[in-house]
């Protein structure tokens, strides 16, 4: 007789904890063939707001860490992902209906993207910042730093690679993140949350919501304590309305992309602010 | 006669060669607009200076078409080196006609001649000179090889630094290879129109820069024009929001430089003489009509009385009056609308319990004038500590610890600039790290340079002007090529695009 399996309850990830949606709602996650796989939490407006509170609370600590420190923390996630490679392959293969080889390829790519971005944490400032030769006796330097709290609609396809490709670059400079996972394929996001929870990432730095992007995104777009909005995976929603709502608080907005965003330093610098510091020079 | 009374030393307006009326500058020529013309007046006397054309949607169409034609047929085909040469020419012509531009600016805007002559116009020339050299070096900007221009840039600028804002907008746009339609503020169109004559002298290809005058509806028609690829706006946060909404989903690249409520933090170990001068410069420069003005003075509690007393002494020596007089420190407010706003917010300051003080000074009968004003006993909840006044009004607050100073400084939806005064370098750098502001001046204030990026955090807008950052606002990457990741494990199936 084969052993009876122990299925996992998939929940949200907010402030380093795994709550159910306060709304009590769940939705079916199905296999590629349409069979029942799991109940995912269907996040509400309240969950989104809780996530923003957690992200804001984690902001100063994460942004204040050294680049070397953030780089190591991010690299550590890649290490843990590698260790749980089989689990992610299994989830992707069963939900996205991909071949085992394709699922493996996606997980490997996600790990490599994570490593690539981890390495930027103590370098992007050197590439994107500069000393300025002003006409006067002043020390003058421009450095990029984290924008603050970034809300992200993750790509709907390639659930793990898509998620990693939008979350990792926002984290590099010290932003904290509220991300809405792929609606149809949320399992990778929750499993990634378990990786984050057992790595060195402080609670609240990444907050993961599952559910309807169309329902949750408007609350994020209009939330006054969010600094930037990444609409990467929002192409199928009324995303122009989201951009309009975001204008009320002058959020920085990245428009939707087709597919998975390519690794790029632009994704890091887009969620930074350039600060220019002047200081007088004098012998007395 | 007290020591403040000087013999009048007005700069002569004889150097000006103004026309009675100005058309719109479209396709290299001045043409009459389709709207009802309006007068531009001198705020110091309310006397009319010239009649200005009013651009309607029809004129906006013509101007954008002119810029598009110039982009397609001339400017996009020109080498970077040649674009640079035109910009160098413009820089030189600005220097040659510097005095004339300064007088015109002080006449139309009513900033002091001292400022237009020594700050605004020299910076205009510097801005063109700086970006001229970038035009053939775009590969080094830092966004990959062969960056490309965006196309036609729509630029709307404010009245507080009319010609300087024009330079901030036009110089990087042209260096990057864009063509331009620019709208100056309705109260200060004069120097932009003289600048149009400079473009004719520089023999800039027709249509590369078009300058259209008018009010808010002209600006709205311009930024919402479907054939515009880039929008750059400097002005109020309210209008910035409206532009961010109306351009949403259009794919137009947008930069916004909006309001501010800068904290100027004075620690008890500050070099007090310099700090007093810096505070005065921070809030009374250009009559406080500066988005990055140091309008919230945060003084460490134990030196509050000393700082306020010294400030009052210094303010008592400021000369308010004729902007064209070389001895004048504080000129006129730019418009009646603005004066009303300053008066209204100051009245609210008193109603809310802050203590108002101004030096004794006689203000002219005609024109728009407001005496330099300090409010003490201000708390963080007061309107004068939260709202951008955009006038010569300083709100003084106190703090005890650096942490409190940082918290109070950041307690605003704005994030454009900040000042720190202390003789302790480590404290300055630690505080600068924590301030959420795009420009931090330490032991100085209100310094500007074309090499130095300027722009805000949060609701002060996005994008930077100045430096190479200012150039990237007008460029797109030359290829869709993605950065390689280790091995071939990443599928290169990414197509960038907007639905």
XYZ file of C-alpha atoms in Angstrom:
783
model
C 0.000 0.000 0.000
C 1.436 3.375 -1.005
C 1.929 6.000 1.637
C -0.749 8.676 2.011
C 0.844 12.051 1.213
C 0.704 15.121 3.440
C -0.431 18.106 1.333
C 0.735 21.596 2.195
C -1.527 24.533 3.051
C -0.384 27.451 0.938
C -0.711 30.795 2.715
C 0.364 34.401 2.299
C 3.764 35.690 3.395
C 3.567 39.000 5.274
C 6.081 40.436 7.715
C 8.004 37.156 7.898
C 4.907 35.203 8.892
C 2.523 32.980 6.977
C -1.019 34.202 7.629
C -4.162 33.074 5.846
C -6.021 35.861 4.104
C -7.924 37.876 6.708
C -10.871 37.580 4.331
C -10.896 33.825 4.784
C -11.034 33.403 1.032
C -9.169 30.789 -0.991
C -9.129 29.841 -4.646
C -8.336 26.614 -6.455
C -4.902 25.994 -7.832
C -5.224 23.382 -10.538
C -2.853 21.033 -12.251
C -2.165 21.586 -15.914
C -4.737 18.877 -16.570
C -7.353 20.700 -14.510
C -7.290 18.578 -11.373
C -7.364 20.097 -7.907
C -3.930 20.744 -6.492
C -4.268 23.143 -3.596
C -6.229 25.996 -2.094
C -4.289 29.249 -2.328
C -5.139 32.203 -0.126
C -7.014 34.921 -2.006
C -5.531 38.110 -0.621
C -7.783 41.075 0.149
C -7.318 44.829 0.393
C -6.617 44.419 4.097
C -3.916 41.844 3.398
C -2.344 44.225 0.884
C -2.322 47.026 3.426
C -0.853 44.769 6.087
C 1.866 43.839 3.634
C 2.655 47.509 2.992
C 2.907 48.167 6.726
C 5.324 45.245 7.063
C 7.350 46.404 4.067
C 7.609 49.962 5.382
C 8.668 48.728 8.816
C 11.445 46.640 7.257
C 12.592 49.421 4.952
C 15.132 51.329 7.019
C 16.919 48.209 8.237
C 17.226 46.647 4.791
C 18.156 49.882 3.031
C 20.576 50.674 5.847
C 22.443 47.383 5.562
C 25.723 47.496 3.690
C 25.772 46.435 0.064
C 28.098 43.574 0.987
C 25.618 42.416 3.602
C 22.623 42.609 1.262
C 24.641 40.799 -1.382
C 25.385 37.931 0.964
C 21.788 37.699 2.129
C 20.587 37.599 -1.469
C 23.230 35.035 -2.412
C 22.136 32.886 0.505
C 18.678 32.682 -1.065
C 20.216 31.225 -4.206
C 21.974 28.619 -2.067
C 18.713 27.591 -0.466
C 16.878 27.588 -3.784
C 19.485 25.206 -5.144
C 18.885 22.913 -2.192
C 15.164 22.813 -2.816
C 15.475 22.590 -6.563
C 13.457 19.360 -6.783
C 10.474 20.842 -4.995
C 10.300 23.819 -7.347
C 10.711 21.608 -10.406
C 7.863 19.444 -9.188
C 5.537 22.385 -8.551
C 6.301 24.066 -11.856
C 5.933 20.860 -13.828
C 2.588 20.029 -12.223
C 1.011 23.494 -12.422
C 2.463 25.040 -15.543
C 2.229 21.826 -17.512
C 5.815 22.010 -18.618
C 8.117 19.118 -19.298
C 10.414 18.167 -16.512
C 13.366 19.491 -18.537
C 11.660 22.839 -19.088
C 10.791 23.106 -15.404
C 14.389 22.319 -14.479
C 15.592 24.933 -16.900
C 13.308 27.534 -15.330
C 14.478 26.752 -11.802
C 18.135 26.836 -12.835
C 17.617 30.140 -14.592
C 15.874 31.574 -11.531
C 18.774 30.568 -9.313
C 21.289 32.092 -11.723
C 19.336 35.334 -12.019
C 19.301 35.514 -8.243
C 23.061 35.062 -8.094
C 23.543 37.676 -10.823
C 21.535 40.282 -8.959
C 23.103 39.377 -5.588
C 26.470 40.360 -7.010
C 25.219 43.833 -7.902
C 24.391 44.853 -4.329
C 27.857 46.235 -3.587
C 28.538 47.492 -7.131
C 25.536 49.208 -8.661
C 26.287 52.445 -6.788
C 29.696 52.607 -8.461
C 28.158 52.140 -11.881
C 25.132 54.396 -11.480
C 26.667 57.039 -9.197
C 29.431 59.536 -9.848
C 31.442 62.446 -8.590
C 30.458 65.726 -10.205
C 33.077 68.277 -11.317
C 31.196 71.413 -10.325
C 32.589 74.906 -10.910
C 33.451 75.874 -7.383
C 35.104 74.773 -4.158
C 32.690 71.964 -3.435
C 32.832 68.257 -2.865
C 29.906 66.927 -4.883
C 28.786 63.354 -5.303
C 25.692 61.620 -6.649
C 24.713 58.205 -5.365
C 21.628 56.107 -6.035
C 19.728 54.701 -3.085
C 16.573 52.678 -2.606
C 13.253 54.306 -3.518
C 11.473 52.701 -0.553
C 8.549 50.299 -0.818
C 7.975 48.767 -4.245
C 4.725 47.040 -5.188
C 5.121 44.467 -7.935
C 2.717 42.537 -10.115
C 4.778 39.460 -11.008
C 4.745 38.002 -14.515
C 1.855 35.591 -14.984
C 3.890 32.944 -16.840
C 7.107 31.224 -15.734
C 5.978 31.550 -12.143
C 9.339 31.193 -10.433
C 11.670 32.805 -12.968
C 9.200 35.614 -13.517
C 8.893 36.286 -9.806
C 12.635 36.212 -9.202
C 13.289 38.473 -12.197
C 11.187 41.267 -10.709
C 11.744 40.805 -6.964
C 15.523 40.383 -6.911
C 16.405 43.633 -8.735
C 14.133 45.680 -6.466
C 15.859 44.200 -3.395
C 19.411 44.884 -4.558
C 19.439 48.581 -3.608
C 17.499 48.081 -0.373
C 13.886 48.428 -1.397
C 11.306 46.318 0.381
C 8.686 44.608 -1.702
C 5.023 43.692 -1.806
C 4.575 41.277 -4.704
C 1.414 39.811 -6.159
C 2.316 36.357 -7.445
C 1.210 34.806 -10.718
C -2.504 34.273 -10.273
C -2.791 30.871 -11.921
C 0.576 29.563 -10.746
C 1.080 30.802 -7.187
C 2.783 27.756 -5.687
C 6.346 28.731 -6.558
C 5.833 32.099 -4.909
C 4.721 30.549 -1.643
C 7.497 28.001 -1.727
C 9.954 30.820 -2.413
C 8.509 32.565 0.643
C 9.440 29.509 2.692
C 12.963 29.834 1.350
C 13.013 33.523 2.275
C 11.647 32.796 5.736
C 14.422 30.321 6.453
C 17.183 32.428 4.890
C 18.672 35.604 6.315
C 16.175 37.998 4.718
C 14.582 40.033 7.507
C 10.831 39.628 7.846
C 8.881 42.226 5.892
C 11.554 42.770 3.250
C 9.596 40.583 0.834
C 5.846 40.155 1.238
C 4.010 37.806 -1.067
C 0.319 38.002 -1.866
C -1.568 35.392 -3.859
C -4.924 35.998 -5.467
C -6.345 38.260 -8.125
C -3.931 40.890 -9.454
C -6.883 42.774 -10.928
C -8.460 42.953 -7.477
C -5.400 43.738 -5.366
C -3.382 45.981 -7.692
C -5.675 49.047 -7.516
C -5.243 49.163 -3.746
C -1.491 49.024 -4.131
C -1.453 51.590 -6.949
C -3.307 54.129 -4.832
C -1.609 53.348 -1.507
C 0.157 56.456 -0.234
C 2.965 54.555 1.498
C 4.203 52.821 -1.634
C 6.904 54.606 -3.596
C 7.020 52.660 -6.824
C 4.938 50.270 -8.854
C 6.247 47.553 -11.162
C 3.470 46.449 -13.513
C 5.617 43.736 -15.155
C 2.893 41.099 -15.073
C -0.136 43.387 -15.195
C -0.483 43.397 -18.984
C -3.845 41.648 -18.864
C -5.328 43.991 -16.283
C -6.552 47.564 -16.733
C -3.013 48.683 -16.120
C -3.391 52.216 -17.486
C -5.897 52.824 -14.696
C -3.275 51.582 -12.260
C -0.742 54.025 -13.655
C -3.284 56.840 -13.371
C -4.039 55.898 -9.754
C -0.319 55.795 -9.015
C 0.033 59.374 -10.288
C -1.845 60.705 -7.272
C 1.187 59.994 -5.113
C 3.653 60.344 -7.991
C 4.847 56.758 -7.778
C 7.551 55.666 -10.126
C 5.840 53.219 -12.510
C 7.336 50.516 -14.715
C 4.921 49.524 -17.442
C 3.985 45.916 -18.252
C 6.369 43.724 -20.173
C 5.741 40.764 -22.380
C 7.163 37.619 -20.844
C 9.872 37.573 -18.223
C 11.935 40.757 -17.868
C 15.554 40.204 -18.822
C 18.215 40.653 -16.157
C 19.347 44.252 -16.372
C 20.907 46.925 -14.209
C 18.101 49.177 -15.449
C 15.714 47.189 -13.265
C 17.913 48.001 -10.272
C 18.385 51.687 -10.988
C 14.751 52.290 -11.902
C 13.850 51.719 -8.260
C 16.501 54.050 -6.907
C 16.687 57.772 -6.244
C 19.809 59.745 -7.022
C 20.910 61.806 -4.059
C 23.448 64.540 -4.690
C 25.416 65.836 -1.714
C 27.354 69.078 -1.836
C 29.877 70.120 0.765
C 32.027 73.195 0.905
C 35.791 72.856 0.676
C 37.910 75.260 2.685
C 41.241 75.277 4.508
C 39.772 77.108 7.479
C 20.318 108.718 6.162
C 21.048 105.352 7.724
C 23.614 102.879 6.508
C 21.019 101.051 4.435
C 20.284 104.006 2.225
C 22.316 103.869 -0.918
C 22.244 106.147 -3.888
C 20.108 104.483 -6.559
C 22.172 102.364 -8.933
C 19.719 101.001 -11.463
C 20.935 98.883 -14.331
C 20.023 100.646 -17.556
C 17.314 99.119 -19.711
C 18.809 100.865 -22.738
C 20.578 97.622 -23.584
C 17.207 96.049 -24.373
C 15.924 96.049 -27.890
C 12.433 94.776 -27.238
C 9.696 94.412 -29.803
C 6.245 95.773 -29.099
C 4.774 92.373 -29.656
C 6.141 88.871 -29.936
C 4.773 86.018 -31.995
C 5.245 82.316 -31.426
C 8.603 80.922 -32.503
C 7.684 78.082 -34.846
C 9.765 76.742 -37.720
C 12.511 79.263 -37.097
C 10.253 82.322 -37.422
C 8.008 84.432 -35.275
C 4.405 83.808 -36.291
C 1.152 85.120 -34.897
C -0.733 82.729 -32.644
C -4.427 81.936 -33.051
C -5.414 82.929 -29.514
C -5.996 86.369 -28.015
C -2.633 87.991 -27.249
C -1.811 88.978 -23.690
C 0.522 91.459 -22.017
C 3.554 90.511 -20.043
C 4.032 92.982 -17.218
C 6.796 93.909 -14.843
C 5.663 92.735 -11.385
C 7.604 95.553 -9.721
C 5.571 98.275 -11.438
C 2.684 96.438 -13.106
C 3.706 98.259 -16.292
C 3.288 96.411 -19.552
C 6.484 95.269 -21.264
C 5.279 93.686 -24.477
C 2.373 91.940 -26.098
C 2.699 88.170 -26.250
C 1.043 85.746 -28.650
C -1.289 83.125 -27.260
C -0.931 79.624 -28.696
C -4.058 77.548 -29.181
C -4.308 73.830 -29.980
C -3.878 74.753 -33.654
C -0.566 76.436 -32.885
C 0.517 73.519 -30.738
C -0.137 71.258 -33.734
C 1.968 73.486 -35.943
C 4.802 73.634 -33.431
C 4.866 69.864 -32.870
C 4.707 69.266 -36.638
C 7.617 71.651 -37.069
C 9.632 69.835 -34.408
C 8.774 66.461 -35.946
C 9.823 67.599 -39.398
C 13.082 68.980 -38.052
C 13.703 65.742 -36.180
C 13.035 63.511 -39.186
C 14.777 65.539 -41.853
C 17.656 67.311 -40.104
C 18.416 66.849 -36.450
C 18.324 63.040 -36.245
C 20.666 62.868 -39.244
C 23.188 65.306 -37.871
C 26.321 63.961 -36.197
C 26.678 64.366 -32.462
C 29.676 66.590 -33.087
C 27.600 68.976 -35.178
C 24.784 69.033 -32.649
C 27.420 69.902 -30.097
C 28.747 72.739 -32.216
C 25.325 74.325 -32.391
C 25.054 74.094 -28.595
C 28.505 75.635 -28.150
C 27.404 78.474 -30.430
C 24.319 79.019 -28.308
C 26.409 79.047 -25.120
C 28.669 81.715 -26.592
C 25.781 83.829 -27.845
C 24.222 83.702 -24.382
C 27.509 84.928 -22.927
C 27.724 87.695 -25.520
C 24.209 88.887 -24.805
C 24.405 88.122 -21.092
C 23.730 91.638 -19.822
C 20.749 92.085 -22.087
C 19.285 88.755 -20.953
C 19.867 89.614 -17.305
C 18.117 92.967 -17.619
C 15.199 91.408 -19.481
C 14.886 88.719 -16.833
C 14.914 91.198 -13.984
C 12.346 93.297 -15.811
C 9.933 90.474 -16.572
C 10.374 88.248 -13.508
C 11.568 90.914 -11.049
C 14.309 88.858 -9.521
C 17.183 91.137 -8.573
C 19.671 92.109 -11.243
C 22.374 90.845 -8.889
C 20.871 87.401 -9.206
C 19.972 87.343 -12.886
C 23.390 88.791 -13.766
C 25.513 86.666 -11.428
C 23.532 83.427 -11.115
C 20.828 82.790 -13.695
C 22.410 83.902 -16.950
C 25.933 82.568 -16.233
C 24.342 79.222 -15.377
C 22.375 79.299 -18.635
C 25.601 79.625 -20.607
C 27.241 76.963 -18.468
C 24.338 74.588 -19.050
C 24.632 74.849 -22.836
C 28.408 74.595 -22.688
C 28.259 71.479 -20.493
C 25.713 69.610 -22.606
C 27.318 70.727 -25.881
C 30.269 68.547 -25.022
C 28.063 65.540 -24.334
C 26.427 65.502 -27.773
C 29.171 63.409 -29.407
C 29.909 61.307 -26.319
C 26.584 59.638 -25.695
C 28.172 56.182 -25.674
C 29.712 57.155 -22.345
C 26.510 58.173 -20.641
C 26.112 54.706 -19.180
C 23.094 53.238 -20.925
C 24.989 51.085 -23.396
C 26.319 51.737 -26.895
C 24.565 53.948 -29.448
C 21.836 55.425 -27.281
C 19.078 57.004 -29.315
C 17.052 60.169 -28.987
C 13.387 59.900 -28.103
C 12.026 62.253 -30.769
C 9.998 65.356 -30.026
C 10.212 66.699 -26.481
C 7.400 68.793 -24.998
C 8.753 71.030 -22.257
C 6.788 73.224 -19.888
C 8.684 75.493 -17.519
C 7.872 77.755 -14.574
C 8.252 81.464 -13.952
C 10.760 81.442 -11.102
C 13.898 80.888 -13.236
C 12.542 81.539 -16.727
C 15.697 81.400 -18.811
C 17.570 79.004 -16.545
C 14.741 76.468 -16.687
C 14.729 76.842 -20.449
C 18.420 75.960 -20.492
C 17.894 72.996 -18.138
C 15.314 71.669 -20.571
C 16.634 72.525 -24.027
C 20.375 71.856 -23.609
C 20.164 68.146 -22.688
C 17.258 67.546 -25.086
C 19.230 68.843 -28.070
C 22.484 67.205 -27.012
C 20.679 63.874 -26.906
C 19.316 64.508 -30.392
C 15.703 65.439 -29.694
C 13.816 68.378 -31.091
C 11.828 70.608 -28.803
C 8.596 72.482 -28.305
C 8.932 74.594 -25.182
C 6.328 76.650 -23.379
C 7.570 79.295 -20.935
C 5.319 80.457 -18.120
C 2.713 83.032 -19.130
C 4.052 85.632 -16.688
C 7.677 85.322 -17.833
C 7.910 84.688 -21.594
C 10.318 87.504 -22.424
C 13.751 85.902 -22.132
C 12.581 82.767 -23.957
C 11.604 84.967 -26.891
C 14.941 86.787 -26.852
C 16.512 83.333 -26.710
C 14.606 82.523 -29.914
C 16.485 85.399 -31.557
C 19.720 83.854 -30.311
C 18.734 80.587 -32.004
C 18.309 82.532 -35.231
C 21.753 84.056 -34.779
C 23.166 80.596 -34.122
C 21.559 79.469 -37.365
C 20.081 76.478 -35.599
C 18.166 74.447 -38.206
C 14.559 75.595 -38.331
C 12.111 73.677 -36.202
C 14.701 72.107 -33.893
C 13.475 74.408 -31.126
C 9.981 75.880 -31.151
C 8.824 78.226 -28.418
C 5.136 78.777 -27.876
C 3.620 81.123 -25.323
C 0.340 80.864 -23.499
C -1.212 79.757 -20.229
C -2.087 76.397 -18.710
C -4.359 75.243 -21.522
C -1.539 75.754 -24.023
C 0.717 73.630 -21.821
C -1.939 70.936 -21.502
C -2.430 70.815 -25.264
C 1.318 70.476 -25.692
C 1.993 67.670 -23.214
C -1.086 65.769 -24.409
C -0.217 66.075 -28.080
C -0.130 62.554 -29.564
C 3.036 63.160 -31.596
C 5.145 64.028 -28.568
C 7.601 61.382 -27.310
C 8.911 63.011 -24.179
C 7.380 65.326 -21.613
C 9.457 67.362 -19.177
C 7.710 69.581 -16.687
C 8.875 71.826 -13.890
C 6.211 73.390 -11.739
C 3.626 72.619 -9.108
C 2.980 69.148 -7.749
C -0.727 69.508 -8.603
C -0.024 70.072 -12.287
C 2.680 67.380 -12.207
C 0.103 64.877 -10.977
C -2.289 65.869 -13.739
C 0.433 65.360 -16.346
C 1.399 61.980 -14.882
C -2.244 60.958 -15.233
C -2.798 62.275 -18.718
C 0.385 60.686 -20.058
C -0.263 57.302 -18.362
C -0.326 54.472 -20.844
C 0.878 56.647 -23.727
C 4.491 55.492 -23.573
C 5.675 59.117 -23.369
C 8.779 59.324 -21.242
C 8.108 61.698 -18.370
C 10.264 63.696 -16.001
C 8.769 65.920 -13.338
C 10.474 68.480 -11.148
C 7.847 69.621 -8.683
C 7.404 71.253 -5.322
C 9.426 71.106 -2.156
C 9.429 71.994 1.520
C 13.102 71.687 2.284
C 14.448 71.343 5.787
C 17.514 73.402 6.558
C 19.018 71.776 9.654
C 21.262 73.826 11.907
C 23.155 71.915 14.597
C 24.571 73.618 17.654
C 28.106 73.066 16.368
C 27.391 74.852 13.076
C 29.689 77.629 11.808
C 27.203 80.276 12.799
C 28.250 83.132 10.495
C 28.090 80.932 7.406
C 24.891 79.331 8.606
C 23.133 82.689 8.937
C 24.177 83.629 5.415
C 23.133 80.179 4.202
C 19.728 80.368 5.844
C 19.120 83.786 4.299
C 20.288 82.579 0.892
C 18.219 79.436 1.330
C 14.891 81.171 1.764
C 15.257 84.717 0.452
C 17.170 83.928 -2.749
C 14.777 84.757 -5.588
C 12.225 85.960 -2.993
C 11.865 82.365 -1.837
C 10.206 81.471 -5.130
C 12.411 78.415 -5.445
C 11.189 74.820 -5.367
C 14.241 73.795 -3.345
C 14.065 76.779 -0.954
C 15.090 76.059 2.634
C 11.667 77.010 3.917
C 11.703 74.924 7.109
C 14.524 75.931 9.387
C 15.222 73.180 11.926
C 17.393 74.628 14.656
C 18.873 72.669 17.533
C 17.016 73.879 20.589
C 20.002 75.207 22.534
C 21.010 77.619 19.766
C 17.509 78.590 18.660
C 17.432 82.000 20.351
C 20.879 82.907 19.137
C 20.140 81.864 15.553
C 16.816 83.688 15.432
C 18.332 86.841 16.864
C 21.171 86.782 14.342
C 18.706 86.117 11.538
C 16.606 89.102 12.503
C 19.708 91.287 12.551
C 20.683 90.065 9.104
C 17.199 90.450 7.668
C 17.152 94.023 8.879
C 19.974 94.749 6.460
C 18.261 93.288 3.380
C 17.272 95.894 0.845
C 13.894 95.306 -0.745
C 12.986 97.243 -3.860
C 13.688 97.918 -7.515
C 14.959 94.607 -8.929
C 17.071 96.439 -11.490
C 19.005 98.292 -8.786
C 22.395 96.712 -8.260
C 22.115 97.109 -4.505
C 18.782 95.358 -4.154
C 18.726 92.067 -2.243
C 15.042 91.179 -2.524
C 12.928 91.898 -5.584
C 9.220 91.683 -6.297
C 6.887 88.709 -6.162
C 6.213 87.429 -9.651
C 2.458 87.882 -9.823
C -0.596 89.000 -7.909
C -1.777 85.386 -7.747
C 1.449 84.350 -6.081
C 1.421 87.339 -3.743
C -2.108 86.450 -2.671
C -1.042 82.900 -1.919
C 1.916 84.062 0.182
C -0.307 86.503 2.077
C -2.964 83.863 2.637
C -0.580 81.225 3.970
C 1.158 83.784 6.175
C -2.193 84.809 7.632
C -2.938 81.159 8.326
C 0.431 80.914 10.047
C -0.589 83.647 12.463
C -4.046 82.157 12.982
C -2.508 78.815 13.867
C -0.401 80.413 16.550
C 3.013 80.966 15.015
C 4.774 84.253 15.768
C 5.326 86.457 12.737
C 8.203 88.878 12.309
C 9.420 91.063 9.470
C 12.058 93.777 9.443
C 10.878 97.307 9.022
C 10.959 98.070 5.366
C 9.063 100.357 3.065
C 7.525 98.535 0.178
C 6.797 100.321 -3.104
C 3.176 101.351 -3.682
C 2.834 99.693 -7.027
C 3.682 96.152 -7.885
C 3.674 92.885 -5.942
C 5.765 93.041 -2.798
C 6.168 90.973 0.316
C 8.593 91.750 3.117
C 11.006 89.003 4.212
C 9.206 87.138 6.978
C 10.162 84.750 9.755
C 7.742 82.630 11.722
C 8.897 81.287 15.074
C 7.008 79.010 17.441
C 6.037 76.860 14.466
C 5.017 73.266 15.015
C 5.117 70.466 12.474
C 1.345 70.419 12.078
C 1.102 74.067 11.010
C 0.222 74.740 7.392
C 3.297 76.992 7.057
C 5.434 73.984 8.042
C 3.727 71.666 5.567
C 2.637 73.639 2.505
C 4.976 75.042 -0.075
C 4.584 78.820 0.273
C 6.918 79.742 -2.582
C 7.727 83.109 -1.111
C 10.108 84.874 1.300
C 8.652 83.197 4.379
C 10.732 81.104 6.762
C 9.238 78.739 9.340
C 11.487 78.050 12.312
C 11.153 74.747 14.177
C 13.412 73.170 16.774
C 14.867 69.757 17.535
C 17.000 68.209 20.264
C 18.752 65.193 18.736
C 19.996 64.345 15.245
C 17.392 61.575 15.085
C 14.632 64.091 15.756
C 16.035 66.434 13.125
C 16.035 63.644 10.561
C 12.506 62.562 11.437
C 11.191 66.106 11.175
C 13.088 66.806 7.969
C 11.623 63.707 6.324
C 8.123 64.376 7.636
C 6.805 65.735 4.333
C 5.441 64.268 1.120
C 8.113 66.268 -0.684
C 11.772 65.304 -1.020
C 13.603 67.750 -3.201
C 16.372 69.301 -1.151
C 17.768 69.754 2.338
C 20.512 71.624 4.127
C 22.816 70.596 6.986
C 24.944 72.978 9.016
C 27.592 71.528 11.318
C 31.349 71.583 11.681
C 31.420 67.836 12.322
C 31.941 65.957 9.062
C 30.904 62.539 10.315
C 27.597 63.915 11.565
C 26.932 65.661 8.268
C 27.517 62.498 6.268
C 25.410 60.371 8.593
C 22.528 62.845 8.458
C 22.852 63.229 4.680
C 22.522 59.449 4.378
C 19.214 59.503 6.199
C 17.580 62.474 4.490
C 15.053 61.568 1.827
C 15.926 64.376 -0.534
C 17.473 64.530 -3.982
C 19.905 67.338 -3.223
C 21.612 67.823 0.116
C 23.657 70.948 0.711
C 26.072 70.745 3.606
C 27.354 74.053 4.947
C 26.021 75.699 1.819
C 22.634 76.094 0.147
C 21.048 76.742 -3.236
C 24.082 75.771 -5.264
C 23.476 74.716 -8.854
C 25.774 73.400 -11.531
C 25.189 71.747 -14.899
C 27.393 68.840 -13.832
C 25.345 68.199 -10.706
C 22.076 66.222 -10.902
C 19.033 67.969 -9.437
C 15.634 66.456 -8.716
C 13.428 65.022 -6.041
C 12.259 62.030 -4.106
C 8.628 61.196 -3.425
C 6.114 63.857 -4.487
C 8.820 66.277 -5.593
C 8.781 64.379 -8.877
C 11.025 61.983 -10.730
C 14.014 62.117 -13.002
C 17.075 64.307 -12.646
C 18.255 67.408 -14.456
C 21.953 68.123 -14.728
C 24.859 65.744 -15.067
C 24.755 62.572 -17.115
C 21.568 61.644 -15.257
C 19.920 64.648 -16.883
C 20.931 63.358 -20.289
C 19.489 59.875 -19.830
C 16.071 61.481 -19.345
C 16.201 62.269 -23.079
C 17.642 58.991 -24.346
C 16.646 55.408 -24.900
C 18.991 52.476 -25.020
C 20.460 51.785 -28.427
C 19.580 48.120 -28.589
C 17.109 45.753 -27.049
C 20.026 43.485 -26.207
C 19.841 42.058 -22.711
C 22.711 41.690 -20.353
C 24.199 38.227 -20.491
C 23.734 35.938 -17.555
C 26.068 33.043 -16.872
C 25.986 30.464 -19.630
C 22.959 30.047 -21.812
C 20.492 29.138 -19.135
C 18.394 32.246 -19.645
C 15.989 32.107 -22.533
C 16.378 35.223 -24.620
C 12.721 35.293 -25.518
C 12.076 38.691 -24.054
C 10.442 41.308 -26.153
C 10.148 44.659 -24.566
C 7.121 46.635 -25.407
C 4.043 48.385 -24.241
C 0.637 47.047 -24.962
